[in-house]
Short mmCIF file of C-alpha atoms and ligand atoms in Angstrom, two decimals:
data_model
loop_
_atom_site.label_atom_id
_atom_site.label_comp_id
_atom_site.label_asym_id
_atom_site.label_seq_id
_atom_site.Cartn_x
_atom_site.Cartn_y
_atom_site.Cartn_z
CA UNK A 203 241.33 -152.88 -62.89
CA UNK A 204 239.78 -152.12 -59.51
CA UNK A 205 237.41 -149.38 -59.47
CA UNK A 206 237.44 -147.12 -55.81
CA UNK A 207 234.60 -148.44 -53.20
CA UNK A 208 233.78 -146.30 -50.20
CA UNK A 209 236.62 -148.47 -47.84
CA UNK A 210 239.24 -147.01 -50.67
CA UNK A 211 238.04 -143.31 -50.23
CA UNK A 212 238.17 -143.16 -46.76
CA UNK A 213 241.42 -144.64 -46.67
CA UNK A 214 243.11 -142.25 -49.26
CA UNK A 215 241.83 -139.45 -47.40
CA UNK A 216 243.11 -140.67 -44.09
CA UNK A 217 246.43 -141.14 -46.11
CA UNK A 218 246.43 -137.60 -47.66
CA UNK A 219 244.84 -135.99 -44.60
CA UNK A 220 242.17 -134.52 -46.66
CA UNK A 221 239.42 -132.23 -45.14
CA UNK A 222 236.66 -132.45 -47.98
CA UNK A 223 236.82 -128.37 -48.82
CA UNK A 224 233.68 -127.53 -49.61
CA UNK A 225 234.36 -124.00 -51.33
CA UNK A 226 235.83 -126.37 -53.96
CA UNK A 227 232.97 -128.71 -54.37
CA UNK A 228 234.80 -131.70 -52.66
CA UNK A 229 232.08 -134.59 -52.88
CA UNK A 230 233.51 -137.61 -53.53
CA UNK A 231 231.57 -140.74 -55.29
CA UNK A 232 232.24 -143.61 -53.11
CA UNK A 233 229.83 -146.34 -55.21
CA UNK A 234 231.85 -147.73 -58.54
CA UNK A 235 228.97 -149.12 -60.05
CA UNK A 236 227.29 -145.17 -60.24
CA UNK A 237 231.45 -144.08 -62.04
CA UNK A 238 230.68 -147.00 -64.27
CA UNK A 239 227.34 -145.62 -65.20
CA UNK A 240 228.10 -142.36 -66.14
CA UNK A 241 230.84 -143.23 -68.32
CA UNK A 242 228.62 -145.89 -70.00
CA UNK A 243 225.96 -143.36 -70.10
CA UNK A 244 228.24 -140.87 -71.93
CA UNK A 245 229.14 -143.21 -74.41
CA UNK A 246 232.83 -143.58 -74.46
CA UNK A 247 234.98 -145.82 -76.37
CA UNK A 248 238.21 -146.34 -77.30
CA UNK A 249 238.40 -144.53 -80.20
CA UNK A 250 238.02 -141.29 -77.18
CA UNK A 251 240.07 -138.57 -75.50
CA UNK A 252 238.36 -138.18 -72.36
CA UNK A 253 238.64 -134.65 -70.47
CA UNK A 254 237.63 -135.16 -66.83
CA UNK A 255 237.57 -131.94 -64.63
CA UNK A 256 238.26 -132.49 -60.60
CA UNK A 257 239.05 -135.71 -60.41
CA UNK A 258 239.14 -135.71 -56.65
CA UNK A 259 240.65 -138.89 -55.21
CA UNK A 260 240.04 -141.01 -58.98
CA UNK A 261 236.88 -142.70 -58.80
CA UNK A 262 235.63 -141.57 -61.88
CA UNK A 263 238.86 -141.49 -63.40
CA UNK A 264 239.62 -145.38 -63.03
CA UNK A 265 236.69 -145.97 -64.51
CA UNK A 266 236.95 -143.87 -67.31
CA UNK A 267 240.90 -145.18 -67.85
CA UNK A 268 239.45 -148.05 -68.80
CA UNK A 269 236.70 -147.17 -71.02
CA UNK A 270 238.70 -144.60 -73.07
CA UNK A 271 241.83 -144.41 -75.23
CA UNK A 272 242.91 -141.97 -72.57
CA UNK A 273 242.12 -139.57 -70.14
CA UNK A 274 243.61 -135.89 -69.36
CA UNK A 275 241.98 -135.13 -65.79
CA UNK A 276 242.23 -131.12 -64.75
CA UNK A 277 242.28 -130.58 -60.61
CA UNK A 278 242.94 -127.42 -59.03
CA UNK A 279 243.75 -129.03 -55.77
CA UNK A 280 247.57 -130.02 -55.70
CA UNK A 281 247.81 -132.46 -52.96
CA UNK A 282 244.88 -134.40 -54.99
CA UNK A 283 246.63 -133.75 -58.46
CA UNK A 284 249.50 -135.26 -56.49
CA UNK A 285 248.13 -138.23 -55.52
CA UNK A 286 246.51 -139.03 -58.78
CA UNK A 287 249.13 -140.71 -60.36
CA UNK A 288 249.87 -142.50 -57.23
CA UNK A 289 246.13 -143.83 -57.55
CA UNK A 290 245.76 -144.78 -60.39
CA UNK A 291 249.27 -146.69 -60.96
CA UNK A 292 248.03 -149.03 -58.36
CA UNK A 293 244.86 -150.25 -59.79
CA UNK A 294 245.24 -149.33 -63.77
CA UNK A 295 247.71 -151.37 -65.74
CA UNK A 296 248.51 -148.46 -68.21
CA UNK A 297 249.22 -145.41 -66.11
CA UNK A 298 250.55 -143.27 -68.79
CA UNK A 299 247.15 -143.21 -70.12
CA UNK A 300 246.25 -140.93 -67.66
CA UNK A 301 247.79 -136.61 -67.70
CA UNK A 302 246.99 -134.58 -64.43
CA UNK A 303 246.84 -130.92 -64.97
CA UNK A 304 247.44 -129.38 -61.72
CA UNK A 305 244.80 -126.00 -63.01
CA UNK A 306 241.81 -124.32 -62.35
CA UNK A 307 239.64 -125.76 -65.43
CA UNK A 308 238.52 -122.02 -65.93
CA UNK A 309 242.34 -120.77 -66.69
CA UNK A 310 242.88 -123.86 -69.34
CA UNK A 311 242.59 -122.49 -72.28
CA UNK A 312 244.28 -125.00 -74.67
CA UNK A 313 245.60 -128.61 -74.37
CA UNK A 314 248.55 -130.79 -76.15
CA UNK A 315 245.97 -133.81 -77.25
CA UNK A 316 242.48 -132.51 -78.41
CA UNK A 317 239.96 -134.26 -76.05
CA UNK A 318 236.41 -135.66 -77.36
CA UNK A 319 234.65 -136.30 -74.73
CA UNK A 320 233.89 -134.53 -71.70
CA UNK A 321 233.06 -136.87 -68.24
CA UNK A 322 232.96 -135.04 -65.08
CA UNK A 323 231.72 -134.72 -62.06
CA UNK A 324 231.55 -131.08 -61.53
CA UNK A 325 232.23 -128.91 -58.81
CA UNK A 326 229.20 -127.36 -57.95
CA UNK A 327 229.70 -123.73 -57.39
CA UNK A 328 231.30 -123.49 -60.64
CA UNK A 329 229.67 -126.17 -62.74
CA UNK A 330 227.96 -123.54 -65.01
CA UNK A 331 231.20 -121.36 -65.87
CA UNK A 332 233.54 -124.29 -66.30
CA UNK A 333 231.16 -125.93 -68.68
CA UNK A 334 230.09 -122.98 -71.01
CA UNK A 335 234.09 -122.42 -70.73
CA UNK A 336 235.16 -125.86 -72.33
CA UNK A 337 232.47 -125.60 -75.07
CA UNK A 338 233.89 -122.29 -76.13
CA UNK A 339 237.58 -123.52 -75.82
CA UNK A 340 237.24 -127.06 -77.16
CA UNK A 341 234.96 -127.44 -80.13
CA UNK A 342 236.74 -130.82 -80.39
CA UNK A 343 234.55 -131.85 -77.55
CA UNK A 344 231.85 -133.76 -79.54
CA UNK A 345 229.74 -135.08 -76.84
CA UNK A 346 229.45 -135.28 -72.90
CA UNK A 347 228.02 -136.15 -69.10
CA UNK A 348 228.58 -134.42 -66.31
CA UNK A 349 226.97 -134.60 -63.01
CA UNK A 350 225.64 -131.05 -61.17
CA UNK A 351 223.66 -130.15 -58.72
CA UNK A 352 220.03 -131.07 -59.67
CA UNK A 353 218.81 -127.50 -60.19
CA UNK A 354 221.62 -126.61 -62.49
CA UNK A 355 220.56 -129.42 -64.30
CA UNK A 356 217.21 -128.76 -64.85
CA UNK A 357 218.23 -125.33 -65.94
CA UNK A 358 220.93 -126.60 -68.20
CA UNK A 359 218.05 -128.51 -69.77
CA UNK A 360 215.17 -126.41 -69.60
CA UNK A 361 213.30 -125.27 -72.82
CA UNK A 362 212.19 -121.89 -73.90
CA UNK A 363 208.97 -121.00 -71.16
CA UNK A 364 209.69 -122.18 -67.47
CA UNK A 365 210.99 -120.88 -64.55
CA UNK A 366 213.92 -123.24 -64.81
CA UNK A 367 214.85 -121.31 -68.48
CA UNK A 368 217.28 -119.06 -68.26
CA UNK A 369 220.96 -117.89 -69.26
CA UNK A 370 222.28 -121.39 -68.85
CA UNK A 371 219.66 -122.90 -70.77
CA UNK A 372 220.02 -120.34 -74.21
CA UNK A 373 224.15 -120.57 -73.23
CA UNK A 374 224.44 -123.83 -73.50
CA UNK A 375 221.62 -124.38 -76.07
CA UNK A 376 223.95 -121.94 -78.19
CA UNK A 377 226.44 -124.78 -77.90
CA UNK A 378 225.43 -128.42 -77.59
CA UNK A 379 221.49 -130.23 -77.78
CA UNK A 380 221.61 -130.90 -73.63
CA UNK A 381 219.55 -133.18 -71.92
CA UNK A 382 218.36 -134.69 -68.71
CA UNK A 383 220.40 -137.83 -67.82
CA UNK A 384 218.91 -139.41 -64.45
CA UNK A 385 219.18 -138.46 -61.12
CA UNK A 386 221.70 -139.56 -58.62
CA UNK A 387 221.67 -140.33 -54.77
CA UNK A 388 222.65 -138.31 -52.11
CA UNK A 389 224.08 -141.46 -50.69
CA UNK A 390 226.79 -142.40 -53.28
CA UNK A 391 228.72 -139.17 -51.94
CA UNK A 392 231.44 -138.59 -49.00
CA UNK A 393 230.34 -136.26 -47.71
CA UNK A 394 227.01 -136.45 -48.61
CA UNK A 395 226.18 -133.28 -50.17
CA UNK A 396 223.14 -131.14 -48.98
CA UNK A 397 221.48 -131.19 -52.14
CA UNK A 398 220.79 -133.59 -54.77
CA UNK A 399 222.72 -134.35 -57.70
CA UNK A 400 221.79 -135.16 -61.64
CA UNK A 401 223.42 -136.21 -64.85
CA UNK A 402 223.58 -133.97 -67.78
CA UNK A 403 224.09 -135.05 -71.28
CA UNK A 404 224.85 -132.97 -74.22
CA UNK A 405 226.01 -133.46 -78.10
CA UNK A 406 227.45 -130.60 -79.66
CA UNK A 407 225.56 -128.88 -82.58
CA UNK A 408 226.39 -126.51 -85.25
CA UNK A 409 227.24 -123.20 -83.71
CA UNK A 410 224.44 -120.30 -85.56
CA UNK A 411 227.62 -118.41 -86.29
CA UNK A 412 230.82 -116.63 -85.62
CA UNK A 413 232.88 -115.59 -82.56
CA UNK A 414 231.45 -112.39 -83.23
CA UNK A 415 227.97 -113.44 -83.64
CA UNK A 416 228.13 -115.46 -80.61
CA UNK A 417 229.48 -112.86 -78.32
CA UNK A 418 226.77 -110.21 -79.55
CA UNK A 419 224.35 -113.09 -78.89
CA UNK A 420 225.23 -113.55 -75.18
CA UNK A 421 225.11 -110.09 -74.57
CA UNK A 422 221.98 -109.81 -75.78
CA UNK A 423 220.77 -113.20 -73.54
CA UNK A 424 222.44 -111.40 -70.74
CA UNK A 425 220.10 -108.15 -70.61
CA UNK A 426 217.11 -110.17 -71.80
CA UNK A 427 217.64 -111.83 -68.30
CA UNK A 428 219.24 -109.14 -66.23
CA UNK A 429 215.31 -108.06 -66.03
CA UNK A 430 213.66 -111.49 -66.71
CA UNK A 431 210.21 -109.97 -65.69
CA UNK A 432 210.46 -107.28 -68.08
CA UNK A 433 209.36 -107.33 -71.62
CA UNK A 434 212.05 -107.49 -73.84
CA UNK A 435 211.72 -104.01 -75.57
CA UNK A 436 212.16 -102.62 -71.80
CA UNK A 437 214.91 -104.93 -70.67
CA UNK A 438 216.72 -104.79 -73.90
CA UNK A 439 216.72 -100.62 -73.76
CA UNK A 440 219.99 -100.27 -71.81
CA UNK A 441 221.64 -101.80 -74.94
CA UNK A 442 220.49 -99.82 -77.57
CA UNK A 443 219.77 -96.58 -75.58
CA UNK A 444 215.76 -96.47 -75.37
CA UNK A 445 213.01 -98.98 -75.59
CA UNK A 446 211.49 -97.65 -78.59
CA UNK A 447 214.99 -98.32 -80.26
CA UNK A 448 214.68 -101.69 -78.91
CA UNK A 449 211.45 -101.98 -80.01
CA UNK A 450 212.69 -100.91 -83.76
CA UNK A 451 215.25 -103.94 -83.55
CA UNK A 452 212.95 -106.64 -82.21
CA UNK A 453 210.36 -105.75 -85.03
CA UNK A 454 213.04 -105.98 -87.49
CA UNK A 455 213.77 -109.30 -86.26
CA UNK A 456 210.64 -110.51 -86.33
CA UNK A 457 210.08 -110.95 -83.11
CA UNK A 458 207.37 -109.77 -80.45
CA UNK A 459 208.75 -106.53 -78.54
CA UNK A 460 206.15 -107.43 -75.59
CA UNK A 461 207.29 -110.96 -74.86
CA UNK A 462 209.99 -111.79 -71.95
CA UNK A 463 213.37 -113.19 -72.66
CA UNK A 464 212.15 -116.75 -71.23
CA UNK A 465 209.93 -117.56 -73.96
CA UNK A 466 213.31 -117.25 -76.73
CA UNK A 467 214.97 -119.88 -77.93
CA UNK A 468 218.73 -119.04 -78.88
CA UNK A 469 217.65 -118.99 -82.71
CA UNK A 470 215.68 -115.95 -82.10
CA UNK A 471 218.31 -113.94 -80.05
CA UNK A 472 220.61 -114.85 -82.77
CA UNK A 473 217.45 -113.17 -85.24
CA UNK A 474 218.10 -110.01 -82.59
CA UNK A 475 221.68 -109.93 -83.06
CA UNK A 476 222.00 -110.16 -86.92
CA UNK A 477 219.65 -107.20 -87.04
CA UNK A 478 221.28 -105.21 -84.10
CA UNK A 479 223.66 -102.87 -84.26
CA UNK A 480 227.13 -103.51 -82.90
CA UNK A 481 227.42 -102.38 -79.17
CA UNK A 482 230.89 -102.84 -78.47
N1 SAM B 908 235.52 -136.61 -59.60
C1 SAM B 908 235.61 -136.84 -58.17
C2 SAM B 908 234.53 -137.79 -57.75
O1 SAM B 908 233.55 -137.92 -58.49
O2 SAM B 908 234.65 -138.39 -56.69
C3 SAM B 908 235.53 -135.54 -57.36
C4 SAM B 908 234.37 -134.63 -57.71
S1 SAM B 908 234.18 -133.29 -56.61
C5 SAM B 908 232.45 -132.99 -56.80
C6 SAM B 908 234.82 -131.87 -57.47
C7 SAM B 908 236.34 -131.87 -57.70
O3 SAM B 908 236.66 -130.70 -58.45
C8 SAM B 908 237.21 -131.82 -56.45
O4 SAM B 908 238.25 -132.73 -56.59
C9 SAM B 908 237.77 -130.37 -56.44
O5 SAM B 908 239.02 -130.26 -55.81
C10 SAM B 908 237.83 -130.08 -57.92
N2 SAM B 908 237.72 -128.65 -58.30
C11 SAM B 908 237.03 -127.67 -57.65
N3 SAM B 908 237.10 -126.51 -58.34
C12 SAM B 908 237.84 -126.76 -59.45
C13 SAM B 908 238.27 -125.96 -60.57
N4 SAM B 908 237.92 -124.66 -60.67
N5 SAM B 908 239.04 -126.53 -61.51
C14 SAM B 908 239.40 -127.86 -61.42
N6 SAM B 908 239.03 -128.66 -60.39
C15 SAM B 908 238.25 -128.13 -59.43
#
């Protein structure tokens, strides 16, 4: 197996013609050793299913071919879903390892082989969406890394009190334990993007409860941050028609009507919702 170097990148790009888009994120890794790392860093063996989303030109992909039992990569861009195959036929031994979904990861909504491991270097402007997305649809996704702009990161991460915590944070806290993973250069991108990058880890926990419970949870996340500034009996009054009914509910729930939403952790919105009334 040869893993993709910078000269490689280029080159395929010349070959395909490819102006980087940047609407779709298109920031390639040209450094194997960082692809290496991150699958390393996320732990997969071949015992694994691994789900990569925009695989771009294959960096990441070649090295995760070889790390995993297999690999199902999902790229909305069809000249690079195209030329995946291609790619990897020429430096991986076992090609058929590899399935290219040809999809916007947001409209997959189920897949033939349940994957267990999610690798990915995500496109940025939808990095939060897509992620939240395949927790929801794939519970068999056990554990992950995927690599975001750094802010997005930090928020991802970010515990109950900071400026950083917000609706990703309690989101994905709903889901998975998530956690810082290292930082990553500029450099090790064509084109280099104008911000800088980080790893995110994250092992799925036990969900607090249903379908139900979970979508009466985010809805209450959602106001709580609509009006971040705002004590939660005020920003939570839309929901349940006046603040003092709000109030009623938080009280119930044991929590403190005059805090903000940024000082919850997900287990007390989910103390909100099993004491709140339905609102749908
Ligand atoms: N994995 C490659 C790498 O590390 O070099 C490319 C990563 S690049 C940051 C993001 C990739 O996601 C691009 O290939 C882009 O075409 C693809 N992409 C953008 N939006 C997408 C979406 N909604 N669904 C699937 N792929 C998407």
């Amino acid at each position: 197996m040869t893993l993709l170097g910078a000269a490689q990148i280029r080159e395929l790009a010349a070959q395909l013609d490819l102006k980087p888009s940047k609407s779709l994120g298109q920031n390639f890794v040209i450094d194997s050793n960082v692809c290496t790392k991150i699958v390393r860093t996320a732990g997969v063996t071949k015992d694994d299913i691994a789900l990569e989303i925009g695989p771009g030109l294959g960096s990441l992909t070649l090295a995760m071919l070889e790390a995993a039992q297999s690999v199902i990569a999902v790229e909305i861009d069809p000249r690079l879903a195209e030329q995946l195959p291609i790619t990897v036929a020429q430096h991986f031994a076992h090609p058929e390892n590899l399935t290219v979904i040809n999809k916007d990861a947001l409209a997959v909504h189920d897949l033939s082989v349940a994957p267990t491991v999610l690798v990915a270097n995500l496109p940025y402007n939808v990095s939060v969406p897509v992620l939240l997305h395949l927790l929801e649809k794939f519970p068999s996704i056990r554990t992950g890394v995927v690599m975001v702009q750094a802010e997005v990161a930090d928020r991802l991460a970010a515990k109950p009190g900071g400026k950083e915590y917000g609706i990703p944070s309690v989101k994905a806290a709903w889901w998975a334990e998530v956690k810082n993973a290292g930082t990553v250069s500029r450099s090790i991108f064509w084109p280099a993007p104008n911000v800088d990058s980080k790893l995110v880890g994250f092992t799925r926990r036990q969900t607090a409860g249903s379908e139900e419970m979970r979508e009466k949870v985010f809805t209450i996340i959602d106001a709580a941050f609509a009006q971040r500034r705002k004590m939660l009996r005020s920003a939570l009054s839309s929901l349940y028609g006046s603040s003092s009914a709000a109030e009623e509910i938080l009280i119930k729930a044991s929590i403190d009507p005059t805090l903000r939403g940024e000082a919850l952790e997900v287990k007390s919105f989910c103390q909100i919702a099993a004491v709140a009334p339905d609102i749908f």
